[in-house]
JSON list of C-alpha atoms in Angstrom, two decimals:
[
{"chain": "A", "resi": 10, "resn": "UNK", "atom": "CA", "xyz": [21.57, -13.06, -4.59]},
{"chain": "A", "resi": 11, "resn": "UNK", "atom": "CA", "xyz": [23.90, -10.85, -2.70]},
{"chain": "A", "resi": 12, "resn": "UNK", "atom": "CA", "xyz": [25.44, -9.88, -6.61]},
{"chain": "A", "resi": 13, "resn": "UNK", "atom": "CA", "xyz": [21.88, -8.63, -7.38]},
{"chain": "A", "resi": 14, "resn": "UNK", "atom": "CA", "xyz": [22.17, -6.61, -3.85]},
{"chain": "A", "resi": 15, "resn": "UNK", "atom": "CA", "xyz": [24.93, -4.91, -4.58]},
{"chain": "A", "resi": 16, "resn": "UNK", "atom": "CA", "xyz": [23.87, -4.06, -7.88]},
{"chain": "A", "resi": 17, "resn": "UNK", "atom": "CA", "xyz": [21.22, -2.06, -6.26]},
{"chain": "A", "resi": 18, "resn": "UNK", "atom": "CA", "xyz": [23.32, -0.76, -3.62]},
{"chain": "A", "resi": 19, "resn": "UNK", "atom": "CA", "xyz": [25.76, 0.53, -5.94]},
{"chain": "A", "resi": 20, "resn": "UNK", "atom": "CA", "xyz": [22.70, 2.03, -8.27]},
{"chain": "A", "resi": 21, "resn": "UNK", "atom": "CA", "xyz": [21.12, 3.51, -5.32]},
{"chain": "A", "resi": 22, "resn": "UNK", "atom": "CA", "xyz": [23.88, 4.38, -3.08]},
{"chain": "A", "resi": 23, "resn": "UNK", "atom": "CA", "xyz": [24.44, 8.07, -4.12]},
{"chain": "A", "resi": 24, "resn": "UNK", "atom": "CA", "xyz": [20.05, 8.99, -4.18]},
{"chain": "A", "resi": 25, "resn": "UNK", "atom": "CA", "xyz": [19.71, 12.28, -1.64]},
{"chain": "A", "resi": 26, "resn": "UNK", "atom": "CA", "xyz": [17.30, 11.94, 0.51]},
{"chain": "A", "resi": 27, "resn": "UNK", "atom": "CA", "xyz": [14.46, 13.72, 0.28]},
{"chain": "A", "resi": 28, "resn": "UNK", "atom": "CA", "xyz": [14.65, 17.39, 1.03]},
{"chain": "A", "resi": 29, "resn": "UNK", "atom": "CA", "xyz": [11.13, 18.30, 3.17]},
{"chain": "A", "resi": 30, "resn": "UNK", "atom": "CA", "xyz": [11.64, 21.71, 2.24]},
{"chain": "A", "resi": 31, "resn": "UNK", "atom": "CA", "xyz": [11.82, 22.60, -0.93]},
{"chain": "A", "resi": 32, "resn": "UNK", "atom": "CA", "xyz": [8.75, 23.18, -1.74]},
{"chain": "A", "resi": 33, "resn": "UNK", "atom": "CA", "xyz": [8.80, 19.93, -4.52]},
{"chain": "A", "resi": 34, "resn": "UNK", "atom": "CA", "xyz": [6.52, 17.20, -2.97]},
{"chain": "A", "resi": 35, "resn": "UNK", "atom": "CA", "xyz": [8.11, 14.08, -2.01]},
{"chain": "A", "resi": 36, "resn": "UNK", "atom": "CA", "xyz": [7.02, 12.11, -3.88]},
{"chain": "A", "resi": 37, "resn": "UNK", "atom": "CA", "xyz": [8.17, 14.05, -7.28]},
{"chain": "A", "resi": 38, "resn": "UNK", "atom": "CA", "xyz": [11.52, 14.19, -5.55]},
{"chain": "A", "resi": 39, "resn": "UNK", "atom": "CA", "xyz": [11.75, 10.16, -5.79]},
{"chain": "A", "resi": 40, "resn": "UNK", "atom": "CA", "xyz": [10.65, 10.12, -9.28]},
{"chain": "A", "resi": 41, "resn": "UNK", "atom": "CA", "xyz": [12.69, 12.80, -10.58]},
{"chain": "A", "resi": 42, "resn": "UNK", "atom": "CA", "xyz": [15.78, 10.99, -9.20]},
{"chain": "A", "resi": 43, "resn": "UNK", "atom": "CA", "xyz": [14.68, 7.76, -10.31]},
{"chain": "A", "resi": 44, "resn": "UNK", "atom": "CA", "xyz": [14.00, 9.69, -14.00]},
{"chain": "A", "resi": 45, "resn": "UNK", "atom": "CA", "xyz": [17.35, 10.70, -13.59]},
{"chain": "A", "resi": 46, "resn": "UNK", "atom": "CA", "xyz": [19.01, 7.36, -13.03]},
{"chain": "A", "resi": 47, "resn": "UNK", "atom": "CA", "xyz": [17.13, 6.25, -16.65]},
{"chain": "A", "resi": 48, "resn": "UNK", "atom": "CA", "xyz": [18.36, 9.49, -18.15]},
{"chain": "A", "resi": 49, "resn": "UNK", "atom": "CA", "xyz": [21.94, 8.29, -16.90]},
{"chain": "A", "resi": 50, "resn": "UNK", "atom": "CA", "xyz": [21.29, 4.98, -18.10]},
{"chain": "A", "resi": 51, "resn": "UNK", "atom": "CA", "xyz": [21.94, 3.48, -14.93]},
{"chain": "A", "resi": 52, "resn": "UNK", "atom": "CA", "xyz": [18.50, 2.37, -15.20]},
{"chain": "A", "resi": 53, "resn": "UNK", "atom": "CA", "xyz": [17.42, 0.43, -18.00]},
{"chain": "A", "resi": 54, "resn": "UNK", "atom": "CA", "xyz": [14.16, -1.75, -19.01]},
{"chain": "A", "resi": 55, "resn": "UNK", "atom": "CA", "xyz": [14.20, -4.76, -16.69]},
{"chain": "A", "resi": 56, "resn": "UNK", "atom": "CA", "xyz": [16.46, -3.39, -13.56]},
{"chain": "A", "resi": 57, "resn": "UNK", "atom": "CA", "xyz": [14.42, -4.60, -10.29]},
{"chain": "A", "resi": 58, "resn": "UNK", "atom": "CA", "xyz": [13.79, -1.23, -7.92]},
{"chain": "A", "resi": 59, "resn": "UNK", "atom": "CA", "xyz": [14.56, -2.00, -4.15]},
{"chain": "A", "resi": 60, "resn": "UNK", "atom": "CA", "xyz": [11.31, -2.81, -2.70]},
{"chain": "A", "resi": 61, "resn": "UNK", "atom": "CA", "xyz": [9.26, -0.02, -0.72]},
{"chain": "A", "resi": 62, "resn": "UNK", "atom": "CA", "xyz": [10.91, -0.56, 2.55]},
{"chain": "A", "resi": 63, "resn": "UNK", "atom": "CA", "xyz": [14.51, -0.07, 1.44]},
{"chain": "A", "resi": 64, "resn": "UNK", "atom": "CA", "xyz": [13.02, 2.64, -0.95]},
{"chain": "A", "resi": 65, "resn": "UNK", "atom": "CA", "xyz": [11.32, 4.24, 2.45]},
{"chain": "A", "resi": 66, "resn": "UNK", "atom": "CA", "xyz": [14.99, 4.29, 4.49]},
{"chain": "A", "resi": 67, "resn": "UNK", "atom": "CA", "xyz": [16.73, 5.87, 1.09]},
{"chain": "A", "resi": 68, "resn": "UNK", "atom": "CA", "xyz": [15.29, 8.20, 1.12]},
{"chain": "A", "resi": 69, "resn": "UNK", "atom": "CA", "xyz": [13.83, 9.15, 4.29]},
{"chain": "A", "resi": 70, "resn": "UNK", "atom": "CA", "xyz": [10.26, 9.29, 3.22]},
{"chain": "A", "resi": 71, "resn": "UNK", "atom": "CA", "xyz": [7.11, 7.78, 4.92]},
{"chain": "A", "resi": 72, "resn": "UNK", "atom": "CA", "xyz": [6.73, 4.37, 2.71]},
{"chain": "A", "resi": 73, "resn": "UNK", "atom": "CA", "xyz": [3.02, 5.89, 1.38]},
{"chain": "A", "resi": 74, "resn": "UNK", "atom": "CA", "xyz": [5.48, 8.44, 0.16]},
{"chain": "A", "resi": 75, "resn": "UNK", "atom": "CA", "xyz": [7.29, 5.64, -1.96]},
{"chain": "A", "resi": 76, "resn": "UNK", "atom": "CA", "xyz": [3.80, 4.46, -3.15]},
{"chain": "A", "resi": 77, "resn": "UNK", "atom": "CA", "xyz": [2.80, 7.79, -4.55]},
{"chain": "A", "resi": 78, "resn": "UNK", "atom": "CA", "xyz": [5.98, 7.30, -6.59]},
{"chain": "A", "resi": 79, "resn": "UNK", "atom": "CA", "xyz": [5.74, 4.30, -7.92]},
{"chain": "A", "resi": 80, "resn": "UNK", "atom": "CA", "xyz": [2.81, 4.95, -9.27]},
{"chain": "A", "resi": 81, "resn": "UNK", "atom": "CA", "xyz": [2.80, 8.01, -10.71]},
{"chain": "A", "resi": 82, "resn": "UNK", "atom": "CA", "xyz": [6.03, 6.15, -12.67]},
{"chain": "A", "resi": 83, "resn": "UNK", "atom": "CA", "xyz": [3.69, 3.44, -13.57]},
{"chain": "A", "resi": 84, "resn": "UNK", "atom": "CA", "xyz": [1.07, 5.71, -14.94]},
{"chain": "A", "resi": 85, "resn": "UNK", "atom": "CA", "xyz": [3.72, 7.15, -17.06]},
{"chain": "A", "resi": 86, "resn": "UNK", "atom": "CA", "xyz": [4.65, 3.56, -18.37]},
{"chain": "A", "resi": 87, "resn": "UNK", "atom": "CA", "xyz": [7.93, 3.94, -16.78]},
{"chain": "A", "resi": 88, "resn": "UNK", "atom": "CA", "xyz": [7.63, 0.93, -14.07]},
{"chain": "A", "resi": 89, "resn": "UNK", "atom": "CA", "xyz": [5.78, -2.15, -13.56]},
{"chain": "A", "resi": 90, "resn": "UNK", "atom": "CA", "xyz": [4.83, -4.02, -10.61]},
{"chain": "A", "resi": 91, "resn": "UNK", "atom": "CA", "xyz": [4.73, -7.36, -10.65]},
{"chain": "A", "resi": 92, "resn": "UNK", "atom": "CA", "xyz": [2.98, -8.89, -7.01]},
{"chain": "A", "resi": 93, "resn": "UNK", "atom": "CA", "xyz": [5.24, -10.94, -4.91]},
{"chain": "A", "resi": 94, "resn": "UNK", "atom": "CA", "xyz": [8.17, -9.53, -6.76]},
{"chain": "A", "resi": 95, "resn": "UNK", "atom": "CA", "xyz": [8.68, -6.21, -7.23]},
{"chain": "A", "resi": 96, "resn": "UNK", "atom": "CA", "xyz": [8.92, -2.89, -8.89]},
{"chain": "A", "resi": 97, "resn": "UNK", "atom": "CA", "xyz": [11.01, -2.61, -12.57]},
{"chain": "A", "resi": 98, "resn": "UNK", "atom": "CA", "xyz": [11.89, -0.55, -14.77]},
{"chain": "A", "resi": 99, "resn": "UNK", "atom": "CA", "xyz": [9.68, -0.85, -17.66]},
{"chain": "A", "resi": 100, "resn": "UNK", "atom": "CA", "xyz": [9.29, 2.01, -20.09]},
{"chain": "A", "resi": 101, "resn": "UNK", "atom": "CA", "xyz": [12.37, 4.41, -21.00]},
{"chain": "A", "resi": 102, "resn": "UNK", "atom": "CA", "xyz": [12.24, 8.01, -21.36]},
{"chain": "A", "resi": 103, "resn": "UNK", "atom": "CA", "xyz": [12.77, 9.60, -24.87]},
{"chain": "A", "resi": 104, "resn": "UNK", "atom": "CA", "xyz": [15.31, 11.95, -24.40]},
{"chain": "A", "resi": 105, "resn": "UNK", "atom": "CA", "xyz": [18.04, 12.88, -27.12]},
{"chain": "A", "resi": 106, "resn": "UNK", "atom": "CA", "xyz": [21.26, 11.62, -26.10]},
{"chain": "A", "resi": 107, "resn": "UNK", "atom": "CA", "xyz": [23.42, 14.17, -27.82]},
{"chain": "A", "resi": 108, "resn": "UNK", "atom": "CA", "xyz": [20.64, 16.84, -26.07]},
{"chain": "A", "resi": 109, "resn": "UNK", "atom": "CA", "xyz": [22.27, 15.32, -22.43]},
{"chain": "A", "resi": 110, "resn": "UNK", "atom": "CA", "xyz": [25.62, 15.34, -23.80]},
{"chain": "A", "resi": 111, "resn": "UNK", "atom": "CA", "xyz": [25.49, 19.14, -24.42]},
{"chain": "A", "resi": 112, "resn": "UNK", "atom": "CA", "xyz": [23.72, 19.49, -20.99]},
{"chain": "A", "resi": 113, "resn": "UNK", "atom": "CA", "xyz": [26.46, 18.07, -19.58]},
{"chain": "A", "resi": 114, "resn": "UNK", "atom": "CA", "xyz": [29.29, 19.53, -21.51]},
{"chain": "A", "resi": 115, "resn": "UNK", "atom": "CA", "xyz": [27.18, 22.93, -20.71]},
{"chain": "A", "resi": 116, "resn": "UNK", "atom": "CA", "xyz": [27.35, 22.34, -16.79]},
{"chain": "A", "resi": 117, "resn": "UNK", "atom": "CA", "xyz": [30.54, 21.73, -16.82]},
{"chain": "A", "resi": 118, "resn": "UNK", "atom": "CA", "xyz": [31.67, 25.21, -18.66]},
{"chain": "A", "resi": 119, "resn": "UNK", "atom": "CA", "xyz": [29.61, 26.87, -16.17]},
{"chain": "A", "resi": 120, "resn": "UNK", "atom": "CA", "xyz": [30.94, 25.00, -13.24]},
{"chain": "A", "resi": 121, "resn": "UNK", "atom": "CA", "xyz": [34.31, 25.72, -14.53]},
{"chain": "A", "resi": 122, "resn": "UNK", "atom": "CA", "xyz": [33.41, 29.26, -15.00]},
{"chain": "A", "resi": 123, "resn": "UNK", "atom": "CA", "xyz": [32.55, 29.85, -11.02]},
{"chain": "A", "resi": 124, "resn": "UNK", "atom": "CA", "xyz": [28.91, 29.65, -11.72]},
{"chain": "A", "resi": 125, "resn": "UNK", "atom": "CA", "xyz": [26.79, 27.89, -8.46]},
{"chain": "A", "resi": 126, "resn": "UNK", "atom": "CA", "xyz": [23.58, 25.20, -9.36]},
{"chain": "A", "resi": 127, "resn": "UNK", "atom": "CA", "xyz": [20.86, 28.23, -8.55]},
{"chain": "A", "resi": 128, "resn": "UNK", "atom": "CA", "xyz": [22.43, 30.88, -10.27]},
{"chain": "A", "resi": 129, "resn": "UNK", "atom": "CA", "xyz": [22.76, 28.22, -13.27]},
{"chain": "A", "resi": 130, "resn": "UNK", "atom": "CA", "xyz": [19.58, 26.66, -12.74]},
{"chain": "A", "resi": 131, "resn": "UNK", "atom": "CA", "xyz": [17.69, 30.86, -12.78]},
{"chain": "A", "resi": 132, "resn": "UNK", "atom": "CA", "xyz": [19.61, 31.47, -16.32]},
{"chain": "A", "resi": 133, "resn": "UNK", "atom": "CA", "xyz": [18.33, 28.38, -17.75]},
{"chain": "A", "resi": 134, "resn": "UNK", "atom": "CA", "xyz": [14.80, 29.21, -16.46]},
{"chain": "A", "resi": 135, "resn": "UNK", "atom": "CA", "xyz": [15.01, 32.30, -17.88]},
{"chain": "A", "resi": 136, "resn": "UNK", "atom": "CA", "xyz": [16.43, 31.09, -21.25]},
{"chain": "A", "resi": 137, "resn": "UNK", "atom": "CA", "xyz": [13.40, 28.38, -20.69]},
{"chain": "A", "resi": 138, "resn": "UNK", "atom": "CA", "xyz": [10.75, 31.00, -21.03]},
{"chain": "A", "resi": 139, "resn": "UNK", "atom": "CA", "xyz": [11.87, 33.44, -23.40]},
{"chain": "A", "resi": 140, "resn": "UNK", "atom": "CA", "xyz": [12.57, 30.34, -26.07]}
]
């Protein structure tokens, strides 16, 4: 038992909590980090989510919050609930892994290069909309 703990510790251990001002509700926050963790592949069909009360201290979020979350992931097919149990991951996101790889390989360049996340994240943006 404490193995599967510290599984999700380690998983979970480096979420942000929620930040109340930036204009991104909450909720979206949580599932755009947990999207991220599939993404990562630190994720993966059949991981158990900490239940809604850890998920509530993580990160820092009212625990209706969490619920908003989970299912907004479920209505995507991402996570299923199963009662007594838990939340898992259940679905995986189709993303090209060689598309992340040159995401990443990009960031780093720019990182390299002296460029900060916003400035990075208005260029791509822009690049976004005139593609």
């Amino acid at each position: 038992m404490s193995e599967v703990k510290e599984e999700v510790r380690a998983i979970y251990s480096n979420f942000k909590k929620i930040d109340k001002h930036s204009g991104v509700p909450a909720y979206l926050q949580i599932v755009n980090q947990i999207k991220a963790k599939m993404i990562l592949g630190e994720l993966k069909v059949g991981s158990r989510l900490p239940g809604v009360r850890d998920l509530e201290r993580i990160f820092d979020v009212n625990v209706n919050t969490v619920l908003k979350a989970l299912e907004r992931l479920k209505f995507e097919g991402l996570v299923e609930s199963e009662h007594g149990v838990g939340y898992f991951i259940s679905g995986e996101l189709k993303i090209d892994k060689d598309v992340v790889g040159e995401l990443f390989r990009m960031v780093q360049k720019a990182k390299d290069s002296g460029i900060d996340m916003l400035t990075a994240l208005m260029i791509i943006e822009e690049v976004w909309k005139n593609v």
